[in-house]
PDB file of C-alpha atoms in Angstrom:
ATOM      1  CA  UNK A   1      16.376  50.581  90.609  1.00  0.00           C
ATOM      2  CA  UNK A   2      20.202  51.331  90.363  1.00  0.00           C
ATOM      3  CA  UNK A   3      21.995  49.313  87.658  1.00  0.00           C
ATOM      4  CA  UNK A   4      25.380  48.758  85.418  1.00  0.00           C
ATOM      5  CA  UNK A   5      25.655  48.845  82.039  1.00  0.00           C
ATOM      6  CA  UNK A   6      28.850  47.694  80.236  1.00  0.00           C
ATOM      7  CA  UNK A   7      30.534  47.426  77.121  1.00  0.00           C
ATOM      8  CA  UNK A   8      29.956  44.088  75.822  1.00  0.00           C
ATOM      9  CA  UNK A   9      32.984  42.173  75.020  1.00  0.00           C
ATOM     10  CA  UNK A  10      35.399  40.378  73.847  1.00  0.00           C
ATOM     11  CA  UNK A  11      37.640  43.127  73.558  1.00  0.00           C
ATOM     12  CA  UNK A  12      41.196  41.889  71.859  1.00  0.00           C
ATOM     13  CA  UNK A  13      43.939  44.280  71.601  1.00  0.00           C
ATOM     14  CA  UNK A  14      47.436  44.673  70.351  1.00  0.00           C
ATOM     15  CA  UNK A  15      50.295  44.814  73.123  1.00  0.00           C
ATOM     16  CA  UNK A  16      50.847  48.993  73.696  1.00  0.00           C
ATOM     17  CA  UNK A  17      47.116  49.813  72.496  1.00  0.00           C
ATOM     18  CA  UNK A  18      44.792  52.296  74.211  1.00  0.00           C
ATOM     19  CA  UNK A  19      41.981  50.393  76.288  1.00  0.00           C
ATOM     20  CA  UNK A  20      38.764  52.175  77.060  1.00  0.00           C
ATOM     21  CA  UNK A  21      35.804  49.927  78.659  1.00  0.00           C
ATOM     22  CA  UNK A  22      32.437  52.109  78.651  1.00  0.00           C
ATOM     23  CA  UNK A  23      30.528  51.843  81.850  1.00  0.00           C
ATOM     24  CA  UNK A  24      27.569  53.776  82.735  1.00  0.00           C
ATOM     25  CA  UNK A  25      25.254  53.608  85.515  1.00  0.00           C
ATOM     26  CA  UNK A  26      21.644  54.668  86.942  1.00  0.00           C
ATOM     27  CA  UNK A  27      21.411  55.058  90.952  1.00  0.00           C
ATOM     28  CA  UNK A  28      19.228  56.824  93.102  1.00  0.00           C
ATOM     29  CA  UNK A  29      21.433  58.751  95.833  1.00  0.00           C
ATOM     30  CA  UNK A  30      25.500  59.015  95.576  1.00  0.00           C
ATOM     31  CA  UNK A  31      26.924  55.575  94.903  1.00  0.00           C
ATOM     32  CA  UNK A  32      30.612  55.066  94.824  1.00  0.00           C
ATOM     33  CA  UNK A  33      31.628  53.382  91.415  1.00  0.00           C
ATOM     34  CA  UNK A  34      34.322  50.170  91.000  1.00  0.00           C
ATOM     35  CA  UNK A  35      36.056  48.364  88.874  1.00  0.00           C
ATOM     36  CA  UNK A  36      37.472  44.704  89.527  1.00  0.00           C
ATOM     37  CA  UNK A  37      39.564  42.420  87.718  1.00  0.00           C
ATOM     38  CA  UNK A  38      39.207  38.740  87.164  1.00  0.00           C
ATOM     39  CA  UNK A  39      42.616  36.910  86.108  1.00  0.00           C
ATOM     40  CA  UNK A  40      42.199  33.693  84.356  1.00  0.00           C
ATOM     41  CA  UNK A  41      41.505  31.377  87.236  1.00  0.00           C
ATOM     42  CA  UNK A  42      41.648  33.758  89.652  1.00  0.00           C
ATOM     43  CA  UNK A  43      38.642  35.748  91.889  1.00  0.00           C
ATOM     44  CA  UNK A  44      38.175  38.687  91.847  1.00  0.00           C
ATOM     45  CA  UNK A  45      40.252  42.038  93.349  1.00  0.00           C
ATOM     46  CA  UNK A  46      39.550  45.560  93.516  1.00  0.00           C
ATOM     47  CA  UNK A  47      41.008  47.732  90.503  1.00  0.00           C
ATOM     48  CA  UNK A  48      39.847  50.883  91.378  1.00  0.00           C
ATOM     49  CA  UNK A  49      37.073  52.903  93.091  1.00  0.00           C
ATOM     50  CA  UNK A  50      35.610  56.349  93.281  1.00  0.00           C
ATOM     51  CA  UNK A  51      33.525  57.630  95.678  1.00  0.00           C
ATOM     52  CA  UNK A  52      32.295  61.053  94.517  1.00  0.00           C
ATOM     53  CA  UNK A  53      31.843  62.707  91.310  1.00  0.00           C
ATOM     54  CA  UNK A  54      34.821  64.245  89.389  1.00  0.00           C
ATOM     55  CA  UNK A  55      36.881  61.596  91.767  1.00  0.00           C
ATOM     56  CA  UNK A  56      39.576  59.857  89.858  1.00  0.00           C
ATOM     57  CA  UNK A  57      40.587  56.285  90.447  1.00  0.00           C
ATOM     58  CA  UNK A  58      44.251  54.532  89.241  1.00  0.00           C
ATOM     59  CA  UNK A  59      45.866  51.921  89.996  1.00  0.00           C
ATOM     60  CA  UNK A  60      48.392  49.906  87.801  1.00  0.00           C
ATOM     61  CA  UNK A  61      48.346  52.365  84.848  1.00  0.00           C
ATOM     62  CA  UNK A  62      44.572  52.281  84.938  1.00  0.00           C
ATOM     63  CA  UNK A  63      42.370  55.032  85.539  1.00  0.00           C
ATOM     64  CA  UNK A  64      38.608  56.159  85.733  1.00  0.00           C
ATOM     65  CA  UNK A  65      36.476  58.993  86.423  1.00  0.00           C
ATOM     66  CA  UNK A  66      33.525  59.815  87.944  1.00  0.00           C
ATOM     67  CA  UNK A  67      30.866  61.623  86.233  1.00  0.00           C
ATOM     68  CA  UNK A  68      27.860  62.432  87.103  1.00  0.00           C
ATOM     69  CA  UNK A  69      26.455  64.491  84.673  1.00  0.00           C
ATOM     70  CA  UNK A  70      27.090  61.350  81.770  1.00  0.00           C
ATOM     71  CA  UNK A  71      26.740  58.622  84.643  1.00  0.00           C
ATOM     72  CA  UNK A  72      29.575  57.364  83.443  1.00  0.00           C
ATOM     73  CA  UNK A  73      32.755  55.522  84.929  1.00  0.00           C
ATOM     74  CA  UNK A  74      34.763  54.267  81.592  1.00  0.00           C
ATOM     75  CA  UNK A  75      38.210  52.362  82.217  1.00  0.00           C
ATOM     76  CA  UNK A  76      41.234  53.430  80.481  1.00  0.00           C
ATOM     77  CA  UNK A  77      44.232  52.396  79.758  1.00  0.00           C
ATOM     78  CA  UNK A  78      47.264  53.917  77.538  1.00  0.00           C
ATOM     79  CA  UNK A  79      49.336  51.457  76.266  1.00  0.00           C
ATOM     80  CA  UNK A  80      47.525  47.466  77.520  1.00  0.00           C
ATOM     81  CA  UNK A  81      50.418  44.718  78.659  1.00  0.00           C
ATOM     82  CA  UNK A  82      49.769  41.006  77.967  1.00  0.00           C
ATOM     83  CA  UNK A  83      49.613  40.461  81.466  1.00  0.00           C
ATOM     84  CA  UNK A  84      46.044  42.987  81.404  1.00  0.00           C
ATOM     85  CA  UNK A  85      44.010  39.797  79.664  1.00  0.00           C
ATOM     86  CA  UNK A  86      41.549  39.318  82.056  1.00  0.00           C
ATOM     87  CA  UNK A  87      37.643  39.873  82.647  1.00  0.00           C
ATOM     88  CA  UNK A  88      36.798  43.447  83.973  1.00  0.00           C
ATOM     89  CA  UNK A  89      33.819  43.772  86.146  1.00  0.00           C
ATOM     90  CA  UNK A  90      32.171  47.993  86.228  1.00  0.00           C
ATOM     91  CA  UNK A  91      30.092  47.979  89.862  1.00  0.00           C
ATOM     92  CA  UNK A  92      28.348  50.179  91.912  1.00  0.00           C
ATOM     93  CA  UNK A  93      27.332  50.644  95.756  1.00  0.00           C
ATOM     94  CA  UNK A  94      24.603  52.896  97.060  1.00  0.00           C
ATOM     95  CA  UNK A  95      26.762  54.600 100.037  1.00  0.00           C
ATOM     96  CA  UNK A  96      22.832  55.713 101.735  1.00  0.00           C
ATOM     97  CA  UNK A  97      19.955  53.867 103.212  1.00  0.00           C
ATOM     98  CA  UNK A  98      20.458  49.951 104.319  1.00  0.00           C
ATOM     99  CA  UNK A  99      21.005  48.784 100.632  1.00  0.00           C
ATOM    100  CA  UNK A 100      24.399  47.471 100.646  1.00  0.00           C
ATOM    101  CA  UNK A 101      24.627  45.474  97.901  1.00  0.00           C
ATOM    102  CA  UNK A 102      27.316  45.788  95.336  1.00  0.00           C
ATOM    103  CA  UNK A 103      25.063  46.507  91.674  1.00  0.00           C
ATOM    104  CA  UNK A 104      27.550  44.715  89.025  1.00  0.00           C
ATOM    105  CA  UNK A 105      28.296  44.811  85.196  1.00  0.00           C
ATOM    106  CA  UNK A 106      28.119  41.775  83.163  1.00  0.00           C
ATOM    107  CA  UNK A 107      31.974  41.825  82.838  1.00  0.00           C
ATOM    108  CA  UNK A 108      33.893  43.066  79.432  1.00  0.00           C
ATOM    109  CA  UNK A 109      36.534  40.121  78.331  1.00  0.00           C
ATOM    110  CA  UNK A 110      40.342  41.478  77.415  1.00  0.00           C
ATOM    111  CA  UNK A 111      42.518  39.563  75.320  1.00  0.00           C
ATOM    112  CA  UNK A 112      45.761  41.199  74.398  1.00  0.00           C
ATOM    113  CA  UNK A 113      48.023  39.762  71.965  1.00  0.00           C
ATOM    114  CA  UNK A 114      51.826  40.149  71.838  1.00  0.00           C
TER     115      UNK A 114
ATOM    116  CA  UNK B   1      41.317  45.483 103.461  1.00  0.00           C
ATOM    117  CA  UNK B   2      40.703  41.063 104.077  1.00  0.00           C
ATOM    118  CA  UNK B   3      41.699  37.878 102.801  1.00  0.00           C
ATOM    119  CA  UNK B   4      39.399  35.125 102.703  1.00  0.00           C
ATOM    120  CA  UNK B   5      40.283  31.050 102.320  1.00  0.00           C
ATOM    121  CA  UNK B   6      37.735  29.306 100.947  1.00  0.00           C
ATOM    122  CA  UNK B   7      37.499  25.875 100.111  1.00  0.00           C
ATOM    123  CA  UNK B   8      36.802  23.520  98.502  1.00  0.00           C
ATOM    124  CA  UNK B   9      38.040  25.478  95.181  1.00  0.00           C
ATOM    125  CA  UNK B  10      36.512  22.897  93.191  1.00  0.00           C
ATOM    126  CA  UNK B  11      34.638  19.854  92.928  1.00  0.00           C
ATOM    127  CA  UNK B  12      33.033  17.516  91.000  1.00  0.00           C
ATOM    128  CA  UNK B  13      29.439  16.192  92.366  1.00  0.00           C
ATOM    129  CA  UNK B  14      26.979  13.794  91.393  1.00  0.00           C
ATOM    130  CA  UNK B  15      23.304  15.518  91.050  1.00  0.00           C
ATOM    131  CA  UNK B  16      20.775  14.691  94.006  1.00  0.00           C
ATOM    132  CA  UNK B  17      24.066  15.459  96.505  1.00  0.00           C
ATOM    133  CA  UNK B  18      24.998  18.296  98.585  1.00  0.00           C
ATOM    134  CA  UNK B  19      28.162  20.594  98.766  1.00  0.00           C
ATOM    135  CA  UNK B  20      28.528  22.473 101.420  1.00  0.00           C
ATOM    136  CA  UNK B  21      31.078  25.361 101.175  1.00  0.00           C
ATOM    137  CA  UNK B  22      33.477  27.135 103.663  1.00  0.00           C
ATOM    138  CA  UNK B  23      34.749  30.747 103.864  1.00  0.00           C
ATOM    139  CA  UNK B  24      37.049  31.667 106.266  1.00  0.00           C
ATOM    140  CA  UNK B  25      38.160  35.539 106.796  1.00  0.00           C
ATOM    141  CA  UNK B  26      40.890  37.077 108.784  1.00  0.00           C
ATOM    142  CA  UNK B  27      39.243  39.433 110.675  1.00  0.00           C
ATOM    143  CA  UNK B  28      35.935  40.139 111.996  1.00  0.00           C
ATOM    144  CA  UNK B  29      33.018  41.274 109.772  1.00  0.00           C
ATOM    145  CA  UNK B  30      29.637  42.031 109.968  1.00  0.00           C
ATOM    146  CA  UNK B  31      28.541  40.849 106.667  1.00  0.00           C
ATOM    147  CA  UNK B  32      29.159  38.056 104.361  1.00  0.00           C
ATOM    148  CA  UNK B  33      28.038  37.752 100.866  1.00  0.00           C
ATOM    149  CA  UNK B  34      27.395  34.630  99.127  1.00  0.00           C
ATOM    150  CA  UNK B  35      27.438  35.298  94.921  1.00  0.00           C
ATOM    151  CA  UNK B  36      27.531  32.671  91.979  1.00  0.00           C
ATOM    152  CA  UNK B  37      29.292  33.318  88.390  1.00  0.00           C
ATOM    153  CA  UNK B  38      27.611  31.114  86.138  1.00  0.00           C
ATOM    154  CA  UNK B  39      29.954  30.422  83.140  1.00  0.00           C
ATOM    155  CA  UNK B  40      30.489  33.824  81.023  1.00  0.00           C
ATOM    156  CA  UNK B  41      28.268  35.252  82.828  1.00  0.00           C
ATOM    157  CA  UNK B  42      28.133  38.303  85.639  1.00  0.00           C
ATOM    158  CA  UNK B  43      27.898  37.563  89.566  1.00  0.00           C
ATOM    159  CA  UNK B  44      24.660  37.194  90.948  1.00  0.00           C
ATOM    160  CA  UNK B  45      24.295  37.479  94.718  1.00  0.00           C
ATOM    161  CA  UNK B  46      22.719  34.359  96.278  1.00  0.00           C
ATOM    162  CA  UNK B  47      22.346  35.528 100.154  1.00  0.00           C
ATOM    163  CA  UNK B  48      24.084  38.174 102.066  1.00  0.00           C
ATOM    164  CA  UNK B  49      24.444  36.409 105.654  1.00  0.00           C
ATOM    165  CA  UNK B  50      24.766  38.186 109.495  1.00  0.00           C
ATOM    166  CA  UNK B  51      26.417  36.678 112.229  1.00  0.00           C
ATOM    167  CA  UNK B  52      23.657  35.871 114.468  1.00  0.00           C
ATOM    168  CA  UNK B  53      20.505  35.775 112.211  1.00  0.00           C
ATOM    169  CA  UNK B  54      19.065  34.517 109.263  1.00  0.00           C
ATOM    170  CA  UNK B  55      20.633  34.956 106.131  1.00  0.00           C
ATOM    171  CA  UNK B  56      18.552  37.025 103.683  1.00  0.00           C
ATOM    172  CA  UNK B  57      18.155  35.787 100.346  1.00  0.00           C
ATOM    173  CA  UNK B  58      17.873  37.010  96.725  1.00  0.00           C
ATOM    174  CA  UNK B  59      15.029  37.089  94.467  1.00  0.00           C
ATOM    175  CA  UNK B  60      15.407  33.278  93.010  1.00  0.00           C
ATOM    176  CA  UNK B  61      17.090  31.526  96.119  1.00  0.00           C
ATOM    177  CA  UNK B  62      15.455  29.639  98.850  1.00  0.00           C
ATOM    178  CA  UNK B  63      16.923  28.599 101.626  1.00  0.00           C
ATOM    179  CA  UNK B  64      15.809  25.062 101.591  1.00  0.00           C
ATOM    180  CA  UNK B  65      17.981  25.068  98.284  1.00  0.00           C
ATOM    181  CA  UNK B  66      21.136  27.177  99.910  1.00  0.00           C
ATOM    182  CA  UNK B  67      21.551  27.048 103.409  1.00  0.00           C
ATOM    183  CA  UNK B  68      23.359  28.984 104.920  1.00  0.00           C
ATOM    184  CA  UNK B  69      25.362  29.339 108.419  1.00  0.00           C
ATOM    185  CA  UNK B  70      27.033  31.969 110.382  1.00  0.00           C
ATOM    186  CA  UNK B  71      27.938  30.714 113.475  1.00  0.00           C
ATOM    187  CA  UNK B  72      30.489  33.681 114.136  1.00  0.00           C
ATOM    188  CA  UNK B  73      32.240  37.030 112.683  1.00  0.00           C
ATOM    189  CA  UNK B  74      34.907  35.208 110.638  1.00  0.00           C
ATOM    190  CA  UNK B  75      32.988  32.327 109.261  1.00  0.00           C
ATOM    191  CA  UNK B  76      30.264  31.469 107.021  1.00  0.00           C
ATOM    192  CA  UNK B  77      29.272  28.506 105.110  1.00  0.00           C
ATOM    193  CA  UNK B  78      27.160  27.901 102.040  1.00  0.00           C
ATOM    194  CA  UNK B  79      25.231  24.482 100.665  1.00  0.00           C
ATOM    195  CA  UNK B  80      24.551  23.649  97.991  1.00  0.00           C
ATOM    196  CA  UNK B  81      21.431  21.128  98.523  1.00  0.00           C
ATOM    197  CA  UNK B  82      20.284  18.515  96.035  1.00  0.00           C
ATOM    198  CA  UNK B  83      22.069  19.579  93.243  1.00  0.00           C
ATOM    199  CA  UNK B  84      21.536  19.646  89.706  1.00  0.00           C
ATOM    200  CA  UNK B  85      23.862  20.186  86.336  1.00  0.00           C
ATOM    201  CA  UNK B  86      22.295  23.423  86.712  1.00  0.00           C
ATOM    202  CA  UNK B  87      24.125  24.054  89.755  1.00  0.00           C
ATOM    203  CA  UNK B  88      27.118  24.200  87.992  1.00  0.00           C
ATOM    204  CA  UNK B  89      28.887  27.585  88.709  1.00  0.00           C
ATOM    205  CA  UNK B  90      31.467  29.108  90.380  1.00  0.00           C
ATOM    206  CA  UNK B  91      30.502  30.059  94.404  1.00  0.00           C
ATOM    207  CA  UNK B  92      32.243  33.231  95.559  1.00  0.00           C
ATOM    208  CA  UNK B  93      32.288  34.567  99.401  1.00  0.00           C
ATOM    209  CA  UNK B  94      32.956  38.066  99.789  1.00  0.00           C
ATOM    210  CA  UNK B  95      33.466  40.325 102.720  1.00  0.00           C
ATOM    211  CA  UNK B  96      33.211  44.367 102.946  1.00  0.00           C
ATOM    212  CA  UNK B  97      35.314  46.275 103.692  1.00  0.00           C
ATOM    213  CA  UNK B  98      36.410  50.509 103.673  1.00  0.00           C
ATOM    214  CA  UNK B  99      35.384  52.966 105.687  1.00  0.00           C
ATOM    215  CA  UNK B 100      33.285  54.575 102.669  1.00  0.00           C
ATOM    216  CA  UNK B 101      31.133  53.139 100.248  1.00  0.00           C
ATOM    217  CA  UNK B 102      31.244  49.587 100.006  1.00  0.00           C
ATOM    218  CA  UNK B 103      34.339  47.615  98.925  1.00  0.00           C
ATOM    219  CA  UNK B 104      34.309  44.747  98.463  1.00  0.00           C
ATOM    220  CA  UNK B 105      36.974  41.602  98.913  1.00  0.00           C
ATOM    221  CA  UNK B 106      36.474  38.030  97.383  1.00  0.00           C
ATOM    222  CA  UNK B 107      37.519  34.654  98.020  1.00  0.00           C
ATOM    223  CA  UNK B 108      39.103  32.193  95.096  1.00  0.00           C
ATOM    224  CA  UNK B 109      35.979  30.973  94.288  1.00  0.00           C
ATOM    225  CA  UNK B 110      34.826  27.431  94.449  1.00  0.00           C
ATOM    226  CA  UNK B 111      34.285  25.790  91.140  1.00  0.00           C
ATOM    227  CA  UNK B 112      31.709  23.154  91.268  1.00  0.00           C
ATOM    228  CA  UNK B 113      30.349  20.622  88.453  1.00  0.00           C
ATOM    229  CA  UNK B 114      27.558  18.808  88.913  1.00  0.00           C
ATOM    230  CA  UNK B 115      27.357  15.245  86.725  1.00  0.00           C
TER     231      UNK B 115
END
């Protein structure tokens, strides 16, 4: 069955480090990929998607890509803010058939210190 | 994309009670997805419920334990029956949304202990 595996955490950072979160995946069919964000008391939002391979998502300096061929989806960030301390979530949808159902990560932890 | 209200966003209960659990959205969906988050832990999807039919649940939940209603496209609630310390979690509606793949949008959560 399809399924998420990510990078176990906590992660802790210094302010202006480089952030990568490793996220692969096993699906049958062409799932779109996701990653959400869970602030400290907060649900959880949308970071960014893709929905086909070599597809990039970004959003808020963020960025991740699709690949296929590694089944892969890693986050990424240049230079991690304070204000980025927060659980990230990797996820997957199967886009065929009648199986909806978002397929999630266990969640990576991200403290970054000033 | 959708926002969701839903309330209570936490409570404190007394084990052998019930909670029951609202989630409103602001526009009409077909379906609604009840998850928990136990503490440090990922999101596991209770039920995913349909206006107009039974909700179907996960491996793990029974509906005697978490019934659920969905008496219309913007509304669903979730309950939380005889509870148990165990119970304690955080309860998360979600809607889809996009017009590819499946996106998903979540409510604030409702944060319930169970003493």
């Amino acid at each position: 069955g399809n399924s998420v595996t990510q990078m176990e955490g906590p992660v802790t950072l210094s302010e202006e480090a480089f952030l990568t979160i490793n996220c692969t995946y096993t699906a049958t069919g062409y799932p779109s990929l996701f990653w959400y964000v869970q602030y400290p008391g907060e649900g959880l939002q949308l970071l960014l998607k893709a929905t086909k391979a070599d597809d990039k998502g970004s959003n808020k300096g963020f960025e991740a890509t699709y690949r296929k061929e590694t089944t892969s989806f890693h986050l990424e960030k240049g230079s991690v803010q304070v204000s980025d301390s927060a659980v990230y979530f990797c996820a997957l949808s199967d886009r065929g058939g009648n199986n909806r159902k978002l397929i999630w990560g266990l969640g990576t932890s991200l403290a970054v210190n000033p | 994309s959708a926002v969701i209200s839903q309330k209570p966003s936490r409570d404190i209960c007394q084990r052998g009670t019930s909670l029951t659990i609202q989630c409103q959205v602001d526009s009409q969906v077909t379906m609604m997805f009840w998850y928990r988050q136990q503490p440090g832990q990922s999101l596991t999807l209770i039920a995913t419920a349909n206006q107009g039919s039974e909700a179907t649940y996960e491996s793990g939940f029974v509906i005697d334990k978490f019934p659920i209603s969905r008496p219309n496209l913007t509304f669903s609630t979730l309950t939380v029956s005889n509870m148990s310390p165990e119970d304690s979690s955080i309860y998360l509606c979600s809607v889809e949304a996009g017009a590819r793949g499946t996106e998903a949008f979540f409510g604030q959560g409702t944060r319930l202990t169970v003493v």
